[in-house]
XYZ file of C-alpha atoms in Angstrom:
287
model
C 38.283 -55.833 -49.188
C 40.720 -57.108 -47.511
C 41.901 -60.684 -48.541
C 40.145 -61.717 -45.460
C 37.653 -61.605 -45.516
C 35.090 -64.549 -46.836
C 31.955 -64.804 -48.673
C 29.022 -64.830 -46.216
C 26.964 -66.271 -48.768
C 27.686 -67.830 -51.777
C 24.804 -68.433 -55.031
C 25.367 -71.945 -56.945
C 24.147 -70.574 -60.725
C 20.350 -69.723 -59.793
C 17.930 -70.507 -62.380
C 14.562 -69.446 -62.193
C 11.402 -70.619 -65.353
C 8.331 -69.347 -65.163
C 5.472 -70.354 -67.548
C 4.012 -72.727 -69.773
C 7.100 -72.388 -71.773
C 9.236 -72.706 -68.568
C 11.448 -68.552 -69.492
C 14.575 -68.565 -67.886
C 14.136 -65.330 -66.405
C 17.479 -66.427 -64.025
C 19.228 -68.763 -66.534
C 22.979 -68.888 -64.638
C 23.583 -65.958 -61.791
C 26.595 -66.765 -60.182
C 28.822 -64.878 -57.172
C 30.221 -64.811 -54.092
C 28.101 -62.050 -51.262
C 31.643 -60.269 -49.089
C 31.084 -57.838 -46.342
C 30.344 -53.876 -47.163
C 28.053 -53.021 -49.918
C 27.759 -54.441 -54.064
C 25.782 -53.034 -56.535
C 23.835 -55.580 -58.470
C 23.821 -53.010 -62.266
C 21.749 -54.329 -65.316
C 19.272 -54.195 -68.080
C 15.899 -54.057 -67.296
C 14.212 -57.455 -67.117
C 18.096 -58.707 -66.402
C 16.509 -60.714 -63.723
C 18.199 -58.002 -60.674
C 14.523 -58.141 -58.439
C 13.615 -62.025 -59.235
C 17.676 -62.585 -57.316
C 16.674 -60.613 -54.399
C 13.752 -62.429 -53.924
C 14.991 -65.355 -54.113
C 17.960 -64.469 -52.037
C 15.012 -63.602 -49.068
C 13.696 -66.933 -49.907
C 10.105 -65.519 -51.617
C 11.235 -67.112 -54.576
C 12.165 -70.391 -54.552
C 14.955 -71.795 -57.074
C 14.135 -74.474 -60.317
C 17.881 -75.064 -60.136
C 20.908 -74.652 -58.143
C 21.084 -73.799 -53.769
C 22.717 -70.663 -52.235
C 25.511 -71.384 -49.138
C 25.363 -69.104 -46.348
C 26.874 -68.223 -43.630
C 26.347 -69.886 -39.736
C 23.414 -68.100 -38.001
C 23.671 -65.559 -40.980
C 19.799 -63.363 -42.040
C 18.486 -62.107 -44.117
C 16.916 -58.551 -44.469
C 14.476 -58.136 -47.479
C 13.218 -54.158 -49.224
C 11.677 -54.435 -51.768
C 10.937 -51.318 -54.476
C 8.678 -50.008 -53.256
C 8.962 -50.332 -49.643
C 4.383 -51.459 -47.782
C 3.055 -49.394 -45.588
C 0.300 -49.904 -43.194
C -2.172 -47.090 -43.477
C -2.711 -46.773 -40.618
C -0.446 -47.755 -38.534
C 2.979 -45.289 -37.334
C 5.993 -46.039 -37.389
C 6.886 -46.936 -34.080
C 3.934 -49.031 -33.896
C 4.986 -51.411 -37.201
C 8.758 -51.846 -36.028
C 7.324 -52.984 -32.506
C 5.958 -55.589 -33.878
C 7.750 -56.363 -37.195
C 10.512 -56.933 -34.044
C 7.958 -58.685 -31.962
C 7.024 -61.140 -34.651
C 10.925 -61.696 -34.959
C 11.011 -64.259 -31.261
C 12.614 -61.204 -29.423
C 11.143 -60.455 -26.168
C 9.567 -56.269 -25.616
C 12.402 -55.167 -23.128
C 14.683 -55.917 -26.635
C 11.848 -54.974 -28.476
C 11.254 -51.809 -28.033
C 14.918 -50.747 -27.143
C 15.761 -51.644 -31.119
C 11.766 -50.019 -31.905
C 13.194 -46.615 -29.771
C 17.765 -47.414 -31.699
C 16.132 -47.589 -35.612
C 13.067 -44.223 -34.799
C 16.675 -42.857 -33.952
C 18.553 -43.860 -36.083
C 16.842 -43.546 -39.264
C 15.779 -39.674 -37.898
C 11.619 -41.247 -37.287
C 11.689 -39.483 -35.362
C 9.309 -37.173 -35.642
C 7.184 -39.068 -37.883
C 7.224 -41.685 -34.963
C 3.506 -41.541 -34.132
C 1.964 -40.451 -37.761
C -0.112 -42.761 -39.282
C 2.154 -44.833 -42.190
C -0.430 -43.325 -44.549
C 1.309 -39.367 -44.347
C 4.633 -40.302 -44.781
C 6.152 -39.000 -48.319
C 8.816 -41.159 -49.887
C 12.120 -40.320 -48.345
C 10.944 -41.481 -44.692
C 9.016 -45.195 -46.103
C 12.299 -46.215 -46.898
C 13.861 -44.709 -44.122
C 11.209 -46.724 -42.251
C 12.001 -49.645 -44.221
C 15.355 -49.476 -43.659
C 14.597 -49.797 -40.119
C 12.203 -52.419 -40.714
C 14.975 -54.563 -41.284
C 17.590 -53.112 -38.178
C 14.879 -54.403 -35.567
C 15.665 -58.207 -37.101
C 18.457 -57.647 -37.059
C 19.292 -58.488 -40.469
C 23.067 -59.139 -41.227
C 22.746 -59.129 -44.971
C 20.153 -55.979 -46.153
C 18.766 -56.903 -49.564
C 17.943 -53.231 -51.547
C 15.866 -53.205 -54.628
C 16.049 -49.502 -55.938
C 15.904 -48.120 -52.605
C 16.976 -44.293 -54.452
C 14.786 -44.605 -57.430
C 12.045 -42.657 -56.638
C 14.415 -39.885 -54.207
C 15.959 -35.722 -55.451
C 19.460 -36.051 -55.343
C 19.300 -34.710 -51.667
C 17.517 -37.578 -50.064
C 19.767 -39.531 -52.291
C 22.480 -38.529 -50.549
C 20.756 -38.455 -46.795
C 19.944 -41.859 -47.252
C 23.542 -43.018 -47.636
C 24.487 -41.600 -45.547
C 21.964 -42.908 -43.737
C 22.799 -45.857 -44.760
C 26.860 -45.900 -43.377
C 25.815 -44.172 -39.810
C 23.914 -47.949 -39.588
C 26.366 -49.933 -40.725
C 29.161 -48.642 -38.530
C 26.830 -49.862 -35.739
C 28.273 -52.858 -33.729
C 25.463 -55.101 -34.362
C 24.679 -53.775 -37.246
C 24.451 -55.262 -41.471
C 27.908 -57.107 -42.826
C 26.376 -56.381 -45.658
C 24.955 -54.672 -48.246
C 23.345 -55.502 -51.895
C 21.946 -52.765 -53.699
C 19.783 -53.201 -57.135
C 20.365 -50.459 -58.824
C 20.552 -47.946 -61.779
C 22.356 -45.063 -61.525
C 25.945 -45.038 -61.392
C 27.584 -42.941 -59.965
C 25.577 -44.320 -56.812
C 27.798 -47.867 -57.379
C 30.976 -45.877 -57.947
C 30.217 -43.170 -55.151
C 29.333 -45.763 -52.531
C 29.721 -49.089 -53.809
C 33.186 -51.622 -53.014
C 32.082 -54.454 -54.903
C 29.411 -54.882 -58.315
C 27.582 -57.469 -60.105
C 26.535 -57.138 -63.145
C 23.920 -59.803 -65.000
C 21.426 -60.149 -67.630
C 19.742 -62.336 -69.435
C 19.404 -64.343 -65.728
C 23.306 -64.716 -66.117
C 26.353 -63.561 -64.099
C 28.291 -61.306 -66.780
C 30.942 -59.976 -64.022
C 31.982 -60.147 -60.674
C 34.644 -58.144 -58.733
C 35.164 -54.064 -57.516
C 34.111 -51.243 -59.191
C 38.066 -50.231 -59.899
C 38.543 -54.142 -61.107
C 35.381 -53.837 -64.403
C 37.113 -49.861 -64.716
C 40.232 -51.217 -65.285
C 38.651 -54.047 -67.597
C 38.091 -50.955 -70.604
C 40.893 -49.786 -70.333
C 42.185 -51.119 -73.508
C 38.664 -49.673 -75.836
C 38.554 -46.230 -74.010
C 39.491 -43.432 -76.113
C 37.826 -40.229 -77.549
C 37.474 -37.632 -80.223
C 37.270 -34.085 -80.678
C 35.955 -34.911 -84.373
C 32.268 -36.427 -85.074
C 32.121 -39.823 -85.579
C 29.891 -39.373 -88.970
C 31.184 -42.025 -91.587
C 31.168 -45.130 -91.777
C 34.472 -45.890 -92.706
C 35.257 -43.626 -89.451
C 33.062 -45.981 -86.813
C 33.927 -49.056 -88.690
C 35.226 -50.399 -85.398
C 32.575 -48.600 -83.504
C 31.161 -49.899 -80.166
C 29.587 -47.404 -78.363
C 30.324 -43.501 -78.634
C 28.593 -41.020 -76.175
C 29.513 -37.175 -76.019
C 31.600 -34.732 -74.023
C 32.169 -31.546 -73.499
C 34.918 -31.753 -75.508
C 35.094 -33.772 -77.930
C 33.076 -37.823 -77.567
C 33.920 -40.631 -75.753
C 34.781 -44.133 -77.635
C 34.101 -47.610 -77.261
C 36.303 -49.078 -78.855
C 39.123 -52.583 -79.884
C 39.672 -51.256 -82.736
C 40.161 -47.771 -83.126
C 39.731 -45.995 -86.126
C 42.321 -43.674 -88.113
C 44.630 -44.283 -84.700
C 45.980 -40.554 -84.702
C 42.796 -39.357 -83.978
C 41.313 -41.457 -81.884
C 42.986 -41.122 -78.141
C 43.215 -42.563 -74.642
C 40.969 -41.914 -72.919
C 40.492 -43.130 -68.569
C 37.584 -45.834 -68.080
C 35.128 -44.395 -66.846
C 31.924 -47.756 -64.560
C 29.595 -46.954 -67.559
C 33.005 -48.084 -70.158
C 32.945 -51.820 -67.668
C 30.042 -51.710 -68.012
C 29.267 -51.908 -71.422
C 31.818 -54.458 -71.778
C 30.438 -56.447 -69.647
C 27.232 -56.938 -71.480
C 28.711 -57.395 -74.155
C 30.975 -60.109 -72.415
C 33.887 -59.208 -72.187
C 34.805 -58.251 -68.355
C 34.418 -61.633 -67.679
């Protein structure tokens, strides 16, 4: 991200409480959203979906507020995008464009471009109930496109897609973002760290409704540099693992995340991964 970019929106201490006990779903979410691709990651029930719905104005915060750039429009693609079973993609897109306030000529043009952009021409007149999962995901993106959204919020967009469909989905988004009237920013909730590492410039980590980290993917990795080691020996001994925080198997040994390797002679430094930075953030050490 270049230094002259300004945030499109800023979230300031958002809080959402639910139920009789007013338990916080979001306790203290604060961050800035810049142009480009930002991943939203965190454990299950961390508050990711609630945060997206707040930004989409489906929910209202109990406390805090969102500051947005002037005339900013937001499109929301939920985890399980709904499809009208009897409506074809063409009719659904046209109706959505008209409901957004576009005139018939502009709505027709946007519908045609959305079908072409999202590779839905072959299924343009197919009833929604007959669309496969990949087509439904692309249709959800097309619905955001016809509304002319500046920011697109996506909740687990590739959760049910196979590897080939995931690659095609990201290719579609990249192609779309290059259009002059395409979205300026994406906030993407996901559990696939490989996609975050491969496609996103920035990352936002939340846990238990609180912001644990915001910044570049590279920065999140670098914060774990002094804690990442590997060993060819198993760490089954209580003494060896006395300072161990996290370990997992590698092809030629064991990856280790620790602040005090012991014994030092058997633990060798390694390049930190996104997973290392993520674990550090959840442990409150990557701010």
